[in-house]
mmCIF file of C-alpha atoms and ligand atoms in Angstrom:
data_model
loop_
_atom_site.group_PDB
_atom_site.id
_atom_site.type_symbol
_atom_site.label_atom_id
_atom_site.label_comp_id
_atom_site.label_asym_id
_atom_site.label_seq_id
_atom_site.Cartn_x
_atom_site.Cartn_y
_atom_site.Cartn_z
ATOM 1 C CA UNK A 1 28.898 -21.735 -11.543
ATOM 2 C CA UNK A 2 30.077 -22.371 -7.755
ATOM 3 C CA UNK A 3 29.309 -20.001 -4.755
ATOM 4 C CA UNK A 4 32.563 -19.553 -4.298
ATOM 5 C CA UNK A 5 35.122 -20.969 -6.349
ATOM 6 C CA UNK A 6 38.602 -21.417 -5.119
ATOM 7 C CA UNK A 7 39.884 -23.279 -7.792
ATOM 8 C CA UNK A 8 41.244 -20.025 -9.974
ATOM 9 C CA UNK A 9 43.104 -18.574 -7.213
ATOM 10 C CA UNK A 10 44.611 -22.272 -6.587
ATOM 11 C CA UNK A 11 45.256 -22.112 -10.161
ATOM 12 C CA UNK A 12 47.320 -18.645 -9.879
ATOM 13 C CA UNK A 13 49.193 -19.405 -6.996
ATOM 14 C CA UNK A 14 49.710 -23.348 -7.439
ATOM 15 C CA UNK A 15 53.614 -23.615 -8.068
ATOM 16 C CA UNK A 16 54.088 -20.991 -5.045
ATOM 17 C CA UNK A 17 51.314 -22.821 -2.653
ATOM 18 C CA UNK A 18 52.464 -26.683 -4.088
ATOM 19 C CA UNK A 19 56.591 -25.421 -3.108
ATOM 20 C CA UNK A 20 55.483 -23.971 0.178
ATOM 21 C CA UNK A 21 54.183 -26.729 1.396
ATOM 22 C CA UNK A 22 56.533 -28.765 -0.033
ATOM 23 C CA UNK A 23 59.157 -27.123 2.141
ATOM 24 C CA UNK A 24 56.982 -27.904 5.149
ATOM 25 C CA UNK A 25 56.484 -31.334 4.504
ATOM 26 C CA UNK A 26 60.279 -31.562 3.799
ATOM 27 C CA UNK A 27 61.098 -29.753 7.383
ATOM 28 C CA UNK A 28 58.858 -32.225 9.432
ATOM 29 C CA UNK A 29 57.831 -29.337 11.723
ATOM 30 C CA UNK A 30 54.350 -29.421 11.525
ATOM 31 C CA UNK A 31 53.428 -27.679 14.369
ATOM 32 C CA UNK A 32 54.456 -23.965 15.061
ATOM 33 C CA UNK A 33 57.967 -23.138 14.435
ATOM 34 C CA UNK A 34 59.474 -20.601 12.003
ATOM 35 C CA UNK A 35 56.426 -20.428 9.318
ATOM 36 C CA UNK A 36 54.184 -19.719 12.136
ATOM 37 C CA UNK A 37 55.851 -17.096 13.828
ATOM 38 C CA UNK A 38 56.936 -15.565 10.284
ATOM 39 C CA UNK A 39 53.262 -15.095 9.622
ATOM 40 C CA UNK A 40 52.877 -13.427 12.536
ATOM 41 C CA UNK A 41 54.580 -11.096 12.174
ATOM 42 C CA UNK A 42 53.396 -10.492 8.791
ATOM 43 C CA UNK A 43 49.878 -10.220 9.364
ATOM 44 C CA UNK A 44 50.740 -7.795 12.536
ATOM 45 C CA UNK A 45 52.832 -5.860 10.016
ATOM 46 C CA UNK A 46 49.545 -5.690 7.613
ATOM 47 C CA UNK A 47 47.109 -5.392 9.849
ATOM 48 C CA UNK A 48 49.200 -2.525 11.748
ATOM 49 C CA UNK A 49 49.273 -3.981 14.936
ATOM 50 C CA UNK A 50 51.891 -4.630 17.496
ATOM 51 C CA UNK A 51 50.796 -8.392 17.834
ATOM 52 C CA UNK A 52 49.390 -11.176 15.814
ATOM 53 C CA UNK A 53 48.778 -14.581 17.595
ATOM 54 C CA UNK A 54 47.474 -16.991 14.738
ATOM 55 C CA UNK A 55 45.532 -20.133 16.569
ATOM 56 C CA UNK A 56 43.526 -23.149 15.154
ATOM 57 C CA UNK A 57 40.511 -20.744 14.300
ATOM 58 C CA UNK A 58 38.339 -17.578 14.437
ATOM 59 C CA UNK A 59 35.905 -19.201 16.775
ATOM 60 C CA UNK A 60 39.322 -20.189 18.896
ATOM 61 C CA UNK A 61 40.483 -16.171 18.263
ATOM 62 C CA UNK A 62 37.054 -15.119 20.696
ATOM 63 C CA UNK A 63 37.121 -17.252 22.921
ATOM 64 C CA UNK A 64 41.563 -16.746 23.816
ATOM 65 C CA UNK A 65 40.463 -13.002 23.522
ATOM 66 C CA UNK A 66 37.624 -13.156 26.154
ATOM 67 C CA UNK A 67 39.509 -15.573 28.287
ATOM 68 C CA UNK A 68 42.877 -13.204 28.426
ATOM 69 C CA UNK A 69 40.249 -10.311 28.485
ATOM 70 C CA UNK A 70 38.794 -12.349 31.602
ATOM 71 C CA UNK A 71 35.795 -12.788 30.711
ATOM 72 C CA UNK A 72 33.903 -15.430 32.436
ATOM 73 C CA UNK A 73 31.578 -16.952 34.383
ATOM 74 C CA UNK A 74 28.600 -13.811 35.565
ATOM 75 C CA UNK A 75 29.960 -11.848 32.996
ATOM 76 C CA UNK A 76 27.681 -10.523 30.149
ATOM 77 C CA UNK A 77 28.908 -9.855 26.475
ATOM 78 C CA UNK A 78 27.206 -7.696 23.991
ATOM 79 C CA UNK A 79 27.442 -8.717 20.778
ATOM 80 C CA UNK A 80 24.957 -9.028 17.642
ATOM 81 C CA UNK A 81 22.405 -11.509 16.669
ATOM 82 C CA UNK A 82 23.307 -11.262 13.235
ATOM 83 C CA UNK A 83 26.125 -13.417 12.760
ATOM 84 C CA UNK A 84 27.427 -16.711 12.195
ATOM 85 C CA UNK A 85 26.991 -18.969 15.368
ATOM 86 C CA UNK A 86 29.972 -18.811 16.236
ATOM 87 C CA UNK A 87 29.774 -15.136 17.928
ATOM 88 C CA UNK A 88 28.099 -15.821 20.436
ATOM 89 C CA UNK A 89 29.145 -19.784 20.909
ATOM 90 C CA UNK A 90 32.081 -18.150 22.132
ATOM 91 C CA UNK A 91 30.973 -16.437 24.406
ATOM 92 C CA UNK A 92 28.883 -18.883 25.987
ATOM 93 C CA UNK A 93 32.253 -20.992 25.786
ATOM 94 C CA UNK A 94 33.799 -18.874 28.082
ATOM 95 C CA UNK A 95 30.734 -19.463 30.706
ATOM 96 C CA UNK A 96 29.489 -15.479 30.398
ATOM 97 C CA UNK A 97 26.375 -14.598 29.135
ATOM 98 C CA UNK A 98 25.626 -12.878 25.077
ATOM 99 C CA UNK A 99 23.403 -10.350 25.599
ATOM 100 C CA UNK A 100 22.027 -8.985 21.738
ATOM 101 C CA UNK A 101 21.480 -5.554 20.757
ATOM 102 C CA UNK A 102 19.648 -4.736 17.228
ATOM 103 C CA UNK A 103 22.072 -4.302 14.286
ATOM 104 C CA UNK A 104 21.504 -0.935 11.948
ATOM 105 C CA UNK A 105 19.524 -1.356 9.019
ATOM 106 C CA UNK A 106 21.893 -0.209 5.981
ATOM 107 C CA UNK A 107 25.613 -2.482 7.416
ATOM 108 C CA UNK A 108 23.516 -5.428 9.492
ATOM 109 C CA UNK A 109 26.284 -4.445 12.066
ATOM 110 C CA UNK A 110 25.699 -3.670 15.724
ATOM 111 C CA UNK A 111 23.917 -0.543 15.950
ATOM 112 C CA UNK A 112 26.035 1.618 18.365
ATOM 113 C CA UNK A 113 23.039 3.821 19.977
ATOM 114 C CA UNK A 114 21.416 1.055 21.270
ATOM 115 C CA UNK A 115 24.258 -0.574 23.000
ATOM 116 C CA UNK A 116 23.875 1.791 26.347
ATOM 117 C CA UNK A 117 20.498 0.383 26.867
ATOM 118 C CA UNK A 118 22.312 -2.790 27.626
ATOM 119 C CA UNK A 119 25.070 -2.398 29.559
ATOM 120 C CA UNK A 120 24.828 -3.279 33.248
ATOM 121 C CA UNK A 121 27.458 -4.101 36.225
ATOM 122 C CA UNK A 122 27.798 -7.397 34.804
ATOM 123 C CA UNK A 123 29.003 -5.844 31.124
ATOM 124 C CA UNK A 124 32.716 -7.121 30.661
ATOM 125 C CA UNK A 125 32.789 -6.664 27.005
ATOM 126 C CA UNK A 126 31.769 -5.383 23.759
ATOM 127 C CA UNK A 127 31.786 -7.852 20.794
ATOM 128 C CA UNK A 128 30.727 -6.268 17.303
ATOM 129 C CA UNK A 129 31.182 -7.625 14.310
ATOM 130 C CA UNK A 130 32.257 -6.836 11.358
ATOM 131 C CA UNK A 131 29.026 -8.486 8.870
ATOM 132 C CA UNK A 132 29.802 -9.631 5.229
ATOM 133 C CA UNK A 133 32.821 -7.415 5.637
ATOM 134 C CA UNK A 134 32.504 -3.928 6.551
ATOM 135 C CA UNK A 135 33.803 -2.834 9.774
ATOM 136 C CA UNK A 136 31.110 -1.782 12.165
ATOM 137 C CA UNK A 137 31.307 1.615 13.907
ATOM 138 C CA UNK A 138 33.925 0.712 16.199
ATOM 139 C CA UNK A 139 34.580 4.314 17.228
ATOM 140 C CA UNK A 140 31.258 4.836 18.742
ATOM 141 C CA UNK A 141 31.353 1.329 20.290
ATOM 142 C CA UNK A 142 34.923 1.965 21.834
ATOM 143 C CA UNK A 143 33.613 5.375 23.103
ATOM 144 C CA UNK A 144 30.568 3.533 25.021
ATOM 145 C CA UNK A 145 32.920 0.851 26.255
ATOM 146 C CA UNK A 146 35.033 3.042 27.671
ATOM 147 C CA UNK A 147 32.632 4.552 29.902
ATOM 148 C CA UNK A 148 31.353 1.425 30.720
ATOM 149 C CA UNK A 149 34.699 -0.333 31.202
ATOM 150 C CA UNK A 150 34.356 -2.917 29.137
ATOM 151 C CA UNK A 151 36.838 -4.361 26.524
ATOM 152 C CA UNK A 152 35.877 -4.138 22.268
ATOM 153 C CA UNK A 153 36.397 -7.397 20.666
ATOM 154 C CA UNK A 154 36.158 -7.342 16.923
ATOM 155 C CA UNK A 155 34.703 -10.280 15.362
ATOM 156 C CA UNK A 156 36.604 -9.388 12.268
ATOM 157 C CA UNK A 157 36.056 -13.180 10.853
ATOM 158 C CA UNK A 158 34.327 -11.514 7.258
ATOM 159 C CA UNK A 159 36.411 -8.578 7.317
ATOM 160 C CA UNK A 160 40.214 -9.182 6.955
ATOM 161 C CA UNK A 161 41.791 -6.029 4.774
ATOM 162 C CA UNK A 162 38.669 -4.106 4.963
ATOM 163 C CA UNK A 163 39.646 -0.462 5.774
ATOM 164 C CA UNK A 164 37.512 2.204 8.759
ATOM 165 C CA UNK A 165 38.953 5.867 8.530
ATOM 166 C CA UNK A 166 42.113 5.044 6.855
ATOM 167 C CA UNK A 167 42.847 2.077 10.077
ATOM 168 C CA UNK A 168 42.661 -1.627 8.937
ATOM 169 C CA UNK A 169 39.959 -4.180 10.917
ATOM 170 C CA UNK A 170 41.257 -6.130 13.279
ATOM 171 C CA UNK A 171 43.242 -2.507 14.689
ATOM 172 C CA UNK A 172 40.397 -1.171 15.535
ATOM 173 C CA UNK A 173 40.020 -2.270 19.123
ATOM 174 C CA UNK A 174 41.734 -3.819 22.185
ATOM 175 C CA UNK A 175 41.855 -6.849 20.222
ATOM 176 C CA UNK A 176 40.632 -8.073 16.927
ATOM 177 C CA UNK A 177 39.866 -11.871 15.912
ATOM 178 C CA UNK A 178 39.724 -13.272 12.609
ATOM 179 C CA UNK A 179 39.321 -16.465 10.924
ATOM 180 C CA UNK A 180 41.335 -18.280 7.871
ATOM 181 C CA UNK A 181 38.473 -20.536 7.147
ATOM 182 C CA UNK A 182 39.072 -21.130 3.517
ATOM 183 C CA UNK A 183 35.912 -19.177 1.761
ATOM 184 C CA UNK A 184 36.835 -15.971 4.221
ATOM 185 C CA UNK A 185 38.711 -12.889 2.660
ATOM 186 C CA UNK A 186 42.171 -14.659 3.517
ATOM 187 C CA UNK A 187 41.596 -18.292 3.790
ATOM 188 C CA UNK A 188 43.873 -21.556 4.320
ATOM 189 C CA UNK A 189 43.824 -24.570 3.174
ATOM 190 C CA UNK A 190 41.587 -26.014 6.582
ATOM 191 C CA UNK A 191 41.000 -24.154 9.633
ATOM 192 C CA UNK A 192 42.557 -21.364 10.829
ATOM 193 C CA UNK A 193 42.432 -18.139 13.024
ATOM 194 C CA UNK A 194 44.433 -15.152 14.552
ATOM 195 C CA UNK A 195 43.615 -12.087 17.204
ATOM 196 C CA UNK A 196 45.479 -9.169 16.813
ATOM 197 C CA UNK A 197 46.608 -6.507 19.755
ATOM 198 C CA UNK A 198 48.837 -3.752 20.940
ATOM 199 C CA UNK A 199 48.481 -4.764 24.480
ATOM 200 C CA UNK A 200 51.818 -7.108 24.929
ATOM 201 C CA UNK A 201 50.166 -8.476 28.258
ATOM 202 C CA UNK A 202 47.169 -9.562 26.372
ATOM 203 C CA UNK A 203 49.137 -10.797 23.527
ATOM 204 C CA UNK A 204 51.442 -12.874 26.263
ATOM 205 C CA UNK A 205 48.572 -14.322 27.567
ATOM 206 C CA UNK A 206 46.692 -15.495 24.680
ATOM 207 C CA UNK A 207 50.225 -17.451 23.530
ATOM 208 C CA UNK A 208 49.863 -19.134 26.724
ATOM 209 C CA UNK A 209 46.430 -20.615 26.681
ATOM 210 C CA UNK A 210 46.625 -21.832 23.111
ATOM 211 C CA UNK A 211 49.294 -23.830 24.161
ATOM 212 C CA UNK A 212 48.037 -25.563 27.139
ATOM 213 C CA UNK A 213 48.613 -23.138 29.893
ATOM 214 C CA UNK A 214 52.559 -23.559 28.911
ATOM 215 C CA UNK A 215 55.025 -21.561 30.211
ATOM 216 C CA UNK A 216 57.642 -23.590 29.986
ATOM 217 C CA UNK A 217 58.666 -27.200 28.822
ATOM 218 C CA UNK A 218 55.702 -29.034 30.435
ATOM 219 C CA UNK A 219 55.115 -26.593 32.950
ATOM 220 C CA UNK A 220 51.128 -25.407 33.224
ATOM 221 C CA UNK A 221 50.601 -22.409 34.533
ATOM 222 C CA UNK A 222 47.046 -21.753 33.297
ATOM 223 C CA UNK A 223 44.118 -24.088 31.937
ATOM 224 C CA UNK A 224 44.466 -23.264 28.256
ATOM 225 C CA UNK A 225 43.618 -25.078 25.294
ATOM 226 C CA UNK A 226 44.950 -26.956 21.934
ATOM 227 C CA UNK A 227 44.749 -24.106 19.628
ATOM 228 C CA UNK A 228 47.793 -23.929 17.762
ATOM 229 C CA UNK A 229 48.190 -23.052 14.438
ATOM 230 C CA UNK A 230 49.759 -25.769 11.618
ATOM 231 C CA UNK A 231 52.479 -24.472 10.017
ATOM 232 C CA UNK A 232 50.933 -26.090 6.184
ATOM 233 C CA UNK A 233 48.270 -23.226 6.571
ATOM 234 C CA UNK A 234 50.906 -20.947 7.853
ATOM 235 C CA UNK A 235 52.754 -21.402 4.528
ATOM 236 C CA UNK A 236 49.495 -21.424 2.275
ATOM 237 C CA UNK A 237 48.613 -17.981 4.517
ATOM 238 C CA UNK A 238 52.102 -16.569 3.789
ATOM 239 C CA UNK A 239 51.906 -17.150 0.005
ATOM 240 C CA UNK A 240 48.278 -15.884 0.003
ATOM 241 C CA UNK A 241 48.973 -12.770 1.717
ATOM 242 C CA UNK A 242 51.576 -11.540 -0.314
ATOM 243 C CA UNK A 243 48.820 -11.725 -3.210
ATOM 244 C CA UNK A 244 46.059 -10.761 -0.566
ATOM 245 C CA UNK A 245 45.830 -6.914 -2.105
ATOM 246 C CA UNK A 246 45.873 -8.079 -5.383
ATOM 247 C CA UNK A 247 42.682 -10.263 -4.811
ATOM 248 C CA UNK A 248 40.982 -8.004 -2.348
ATOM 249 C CA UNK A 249 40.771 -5.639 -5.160
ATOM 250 C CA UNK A 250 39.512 -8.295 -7.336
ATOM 251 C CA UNK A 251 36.179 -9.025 -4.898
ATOM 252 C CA UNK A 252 35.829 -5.217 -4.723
ATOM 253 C CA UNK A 253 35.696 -4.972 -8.029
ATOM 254 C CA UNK A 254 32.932 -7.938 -8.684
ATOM 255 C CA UNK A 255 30.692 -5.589 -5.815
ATOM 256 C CA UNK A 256 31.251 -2.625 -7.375
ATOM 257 C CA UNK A 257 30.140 -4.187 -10.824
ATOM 258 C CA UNK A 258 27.070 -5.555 -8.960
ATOM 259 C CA UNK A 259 26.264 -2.775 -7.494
ATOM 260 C CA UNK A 260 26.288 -0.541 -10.724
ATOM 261 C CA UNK A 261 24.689 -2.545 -13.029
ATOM 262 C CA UNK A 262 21.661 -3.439 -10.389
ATOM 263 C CA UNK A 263 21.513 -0.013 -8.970
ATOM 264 C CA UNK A 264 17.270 0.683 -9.350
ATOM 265 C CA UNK A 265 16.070 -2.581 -9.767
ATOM 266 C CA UNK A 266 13.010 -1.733 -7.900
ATOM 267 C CA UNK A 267 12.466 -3.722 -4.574
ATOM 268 C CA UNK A 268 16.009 -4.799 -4.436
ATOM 269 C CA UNK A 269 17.852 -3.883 -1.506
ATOM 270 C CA UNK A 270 21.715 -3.598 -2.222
ATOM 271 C CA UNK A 271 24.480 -3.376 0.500
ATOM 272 C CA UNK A 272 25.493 -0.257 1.422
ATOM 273 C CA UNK A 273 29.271 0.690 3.028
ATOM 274 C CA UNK A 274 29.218 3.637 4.821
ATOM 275 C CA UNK A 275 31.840 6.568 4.052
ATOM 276 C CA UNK A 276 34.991 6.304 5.785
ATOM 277 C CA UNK A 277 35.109 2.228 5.433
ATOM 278 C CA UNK A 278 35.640 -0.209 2.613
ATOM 279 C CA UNK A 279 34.796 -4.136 2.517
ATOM 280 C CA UNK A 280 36.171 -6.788 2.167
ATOM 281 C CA UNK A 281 33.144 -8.805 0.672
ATOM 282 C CA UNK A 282 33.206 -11.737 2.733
ATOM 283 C CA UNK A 283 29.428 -11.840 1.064
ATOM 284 C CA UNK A 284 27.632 -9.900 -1.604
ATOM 285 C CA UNK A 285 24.206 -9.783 0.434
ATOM 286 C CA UNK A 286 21.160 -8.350 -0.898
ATOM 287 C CA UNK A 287 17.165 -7.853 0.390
ATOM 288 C CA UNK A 288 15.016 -9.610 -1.723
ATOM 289 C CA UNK A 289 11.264 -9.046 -1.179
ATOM 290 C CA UNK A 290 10.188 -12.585 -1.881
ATOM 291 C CA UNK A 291 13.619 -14.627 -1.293
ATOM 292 C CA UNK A 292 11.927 -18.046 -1.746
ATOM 293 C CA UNK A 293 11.086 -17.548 -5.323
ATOM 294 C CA UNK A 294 14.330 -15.050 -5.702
ATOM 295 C CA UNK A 295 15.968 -18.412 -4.879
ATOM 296 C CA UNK A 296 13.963 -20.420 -7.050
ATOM 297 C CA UNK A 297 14.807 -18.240 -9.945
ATOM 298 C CA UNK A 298 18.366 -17.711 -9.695
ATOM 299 C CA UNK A 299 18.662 -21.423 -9.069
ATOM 300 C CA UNK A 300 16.423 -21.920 -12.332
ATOM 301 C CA UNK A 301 19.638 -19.698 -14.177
ATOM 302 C CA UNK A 302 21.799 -22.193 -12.615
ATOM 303 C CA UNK A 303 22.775 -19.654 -10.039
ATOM 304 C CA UNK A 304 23.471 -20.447 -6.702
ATOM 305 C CA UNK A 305 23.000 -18.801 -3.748
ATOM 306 C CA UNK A 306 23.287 -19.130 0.611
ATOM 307 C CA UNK A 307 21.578 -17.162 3.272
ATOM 308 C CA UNK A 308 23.374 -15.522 5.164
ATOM 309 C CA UNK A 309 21.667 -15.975 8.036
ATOM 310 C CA UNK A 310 18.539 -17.159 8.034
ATOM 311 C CA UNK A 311 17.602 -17.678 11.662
ATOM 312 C CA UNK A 312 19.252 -14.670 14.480
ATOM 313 C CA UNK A 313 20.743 -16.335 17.059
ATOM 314 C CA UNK A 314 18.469 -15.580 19.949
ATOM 315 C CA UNK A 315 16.002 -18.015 18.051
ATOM 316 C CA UNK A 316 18.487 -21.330 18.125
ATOM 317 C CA UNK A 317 17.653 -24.072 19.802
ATOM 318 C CA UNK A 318 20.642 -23.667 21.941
ATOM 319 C CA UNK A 319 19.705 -20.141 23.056
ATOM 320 C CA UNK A 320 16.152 -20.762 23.797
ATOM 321 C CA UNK A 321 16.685 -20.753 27.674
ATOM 322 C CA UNK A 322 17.622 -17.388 27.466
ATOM 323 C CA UNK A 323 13.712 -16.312 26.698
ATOM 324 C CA UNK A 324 14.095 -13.618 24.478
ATOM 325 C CA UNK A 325 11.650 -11.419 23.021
ATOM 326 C CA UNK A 326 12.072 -11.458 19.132
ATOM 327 C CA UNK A 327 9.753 -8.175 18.479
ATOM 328 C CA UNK A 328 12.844 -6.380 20.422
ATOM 329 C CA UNK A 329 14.802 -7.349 17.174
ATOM 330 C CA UNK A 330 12.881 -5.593 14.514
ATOM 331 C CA UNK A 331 15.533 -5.227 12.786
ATOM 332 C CA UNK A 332 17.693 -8.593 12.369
ATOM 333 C CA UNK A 333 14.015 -10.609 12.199
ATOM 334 C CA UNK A 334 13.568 -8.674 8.472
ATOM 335 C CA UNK A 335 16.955 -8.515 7.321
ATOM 336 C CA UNK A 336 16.766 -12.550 8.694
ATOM 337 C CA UNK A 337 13.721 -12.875 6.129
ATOM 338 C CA UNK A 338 15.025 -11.577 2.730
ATOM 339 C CA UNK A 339 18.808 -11.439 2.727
ATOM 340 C CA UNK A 340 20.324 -13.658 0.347
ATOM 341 C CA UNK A 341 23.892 -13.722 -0.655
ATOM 342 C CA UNK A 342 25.352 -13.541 -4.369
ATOM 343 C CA UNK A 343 28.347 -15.767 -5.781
ATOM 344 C CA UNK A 344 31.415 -13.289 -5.313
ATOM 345 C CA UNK A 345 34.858 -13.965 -5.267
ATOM 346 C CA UNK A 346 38.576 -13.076 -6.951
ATOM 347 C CA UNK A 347 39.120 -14.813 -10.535
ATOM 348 C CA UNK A 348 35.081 -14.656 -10.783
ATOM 349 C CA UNK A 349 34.733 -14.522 -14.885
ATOM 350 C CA UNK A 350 33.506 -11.663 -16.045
ATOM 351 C CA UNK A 351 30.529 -14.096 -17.991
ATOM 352 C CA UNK A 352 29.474 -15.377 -14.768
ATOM 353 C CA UNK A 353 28.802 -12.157 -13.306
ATOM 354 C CA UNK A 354 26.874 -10.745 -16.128
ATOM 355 C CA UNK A 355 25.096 -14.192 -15.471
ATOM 356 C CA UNK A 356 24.640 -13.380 -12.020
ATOM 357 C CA UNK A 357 23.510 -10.092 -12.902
ATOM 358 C CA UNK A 358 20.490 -10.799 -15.456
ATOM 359 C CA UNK A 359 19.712 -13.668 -14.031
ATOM 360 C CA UNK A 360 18.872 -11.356 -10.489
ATOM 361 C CA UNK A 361 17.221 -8.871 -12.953
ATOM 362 C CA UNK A 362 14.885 -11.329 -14.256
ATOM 363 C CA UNK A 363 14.008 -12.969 -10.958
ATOM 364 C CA UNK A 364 13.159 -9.029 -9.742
ATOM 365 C CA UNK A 365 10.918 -9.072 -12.900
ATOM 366 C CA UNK A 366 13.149 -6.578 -15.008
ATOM 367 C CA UNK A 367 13.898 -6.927 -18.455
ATOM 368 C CA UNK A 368 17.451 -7.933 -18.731
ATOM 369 C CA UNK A 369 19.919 -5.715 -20.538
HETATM 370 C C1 PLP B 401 33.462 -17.745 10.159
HETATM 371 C C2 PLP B 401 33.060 -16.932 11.302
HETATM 372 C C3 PLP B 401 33.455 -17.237 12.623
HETATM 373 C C4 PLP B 401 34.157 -18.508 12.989
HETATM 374 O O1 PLP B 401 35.352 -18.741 12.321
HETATM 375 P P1 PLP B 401 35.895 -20.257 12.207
HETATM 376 O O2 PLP B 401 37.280 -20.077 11.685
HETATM 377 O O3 PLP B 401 35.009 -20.966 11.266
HETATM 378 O O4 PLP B 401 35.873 -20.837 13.569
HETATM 379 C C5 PLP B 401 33.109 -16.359 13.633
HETATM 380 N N1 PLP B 401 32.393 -15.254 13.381
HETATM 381 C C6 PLP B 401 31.985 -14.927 12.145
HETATM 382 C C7 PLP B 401 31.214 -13.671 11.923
HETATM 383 C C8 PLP B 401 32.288 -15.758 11.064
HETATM 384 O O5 PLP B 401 31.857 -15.439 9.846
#
């Protein structure tokens, strides 16, 4: 059994994904060009935005949204230290300072009440994200921002298609980044991103500084980047999201049988998505009281696992110069100590998760059914 498998859904879509690329390969326009902006306007049309700019990938999406937010240099950005890297890389890639606030015990997402705490005159922005999938409560954090006059950027990297009162993520803010990394909800075929918006200036000025600062045939009017997207995992995108539903369901349904069938297995900790919201399952992530040997044993069943994240940001290497205090993060130092992701993903056999399933029961010392 694999983590994550992507060979099935290969398998499903092969002739459409093989002739789509095909087509590219036969146009010779690699970069940009017609796929591109097709997708674009799909995925706005999905996500229910006005704008979609797709770039070369979700780390890419944060930093074009905090540099057309203009965020910068003195500026501080605050964000979770529960997360991939990445988060806060970007941030720090745009020369402004992360500053962490404690994520809520049940999602692992930014916990809202404590954000106020942190803002100061130097707050420019608001960057939750969206953990293993479920949106975080982007209401309350818009609310605070507003009053603090700061701009919400989604990290929305796990949570593509996952649903908050009825609105999809990525729509949930000023803007909304995601990333097409190929084990996320919708993944390509390499790297890949896109931020979402309804503010056309925004949206005009992200297009700008992917491309170099261009605003016209070699004309710069900006310092912008490479960040384009290739228009091979435009057309592997546009095939996947026309089955994107389809699988999303799929994923939910692996969860949901997860979740029922190791409901009460005493001193597991299961996720938890909060009314109002649906996930997209970027990760199946439970609490295990002992993960080392919960590890050990799944691994003894031939299951494999990741951790999801085992170290919170404010303790890398690369952040140690900002000095913090890891007994202010009571919260993301547990979860950091016994969360441990399950294999989860569409076209998962229905074997394999029963496998998953007793081998998790036997590893939490319960006799298997
Ligand atoms: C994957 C991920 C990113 C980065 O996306 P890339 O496409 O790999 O650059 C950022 N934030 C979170 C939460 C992620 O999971």
């Amino acid at each position: 059994m694999r983590f994550i498998d992507l060979k099935p859904q290969y398998e499903a879509l092969k002739s459409e994904i093989d002739g789509a690329m095909q087509a590219v390969v036969e146009s010779t326009m690699f970069i940009m060009g017609d796929e591109v902006s097709s997708l674009e306007s799909e995925l706005a049309a999905y996500v229910g935005t006005e704008y979609c700019v797709s770039c070369a990938s979700g780390t890419d999406a944060l930093v074009l949204a905090l540099q057309a937010a203009g965020v910068g240099p003195g500026d501080e950005v605050i964000t979770s230290p529960f997360s991939f890297f990445a988060t806060a890389e970007a941030i720090s890639t745009v020369g402004a300072t992360p500053v962490f606030v404690d994520v809520e015990a049940d999602t692992y997402n930014l916990d809202a009440s404590q954000i106020s705490a942190k803002v100061s005159r130097r707050t420019k922005a608001i960057l939750p994200v969206s953990i293993f999938g479920q949106p975080a409560d982007m209401d309350a954090v818009n609310t605070i921002a507003k009053s603090a006059g700061a701009v919400v950027i989604e990290d929305a990297a796990q949570s593509f298609g996952a649903q908050y009162d009825g609105r999809k993520s990525c729509a949930l803010s000023a803007i909304g980044c995601t990333s097409f990394f190929p084990t996320k909800p919708l993944g390509c075929y390499g790297d890949g991103g896109a931020l979402f918006t309804d503010d056309g200036e925004l949206a005009a000025r992200t297009r700008l500084l992917r491309n170099h600062g261009q605003n016209a045939r070699y004309r710069h009017s900006d310092i912008g980047m490479n960040s384009r997207l290739d228009a091979l995992q435009a057309a592997v995108l546009r095939v996947k999201l026309r089955h994107f539903d389809e699988h999303l369901s799929m994923r939910q349904e692996v969860a949901a049988r997860y979740t029922e069938t190791l409901a009460g297995v005493p001193g597991l900790v299961l996720p938890t998505v909060r009314a109002g919201r649906t996930s997209a399952w970027a990760q199946y992530s439970v609490q295990a009281p002992d993960r080392e040997r919960f590890i050990a044993a799944l691994a003894e069943a031939e299951i494999p696992t990741a951790v999801h994240y085992p170290m919170p940001i404010y303790r890398q290497e690369a952040y140690a110069s900002l000095g913090l205090d890891p007994s202010d993060f009571p919260v993301t130092e547990a979860v950091c100590e016994r969360i441990v992701s399950l294999p989860l993903y569409p076209f998962m056999e229905r074997g394999d998760q029963d496998g998953v399933v007793a081998a998790v029961r036997e590893a939490m010392g319960q006799a298997v059914r």
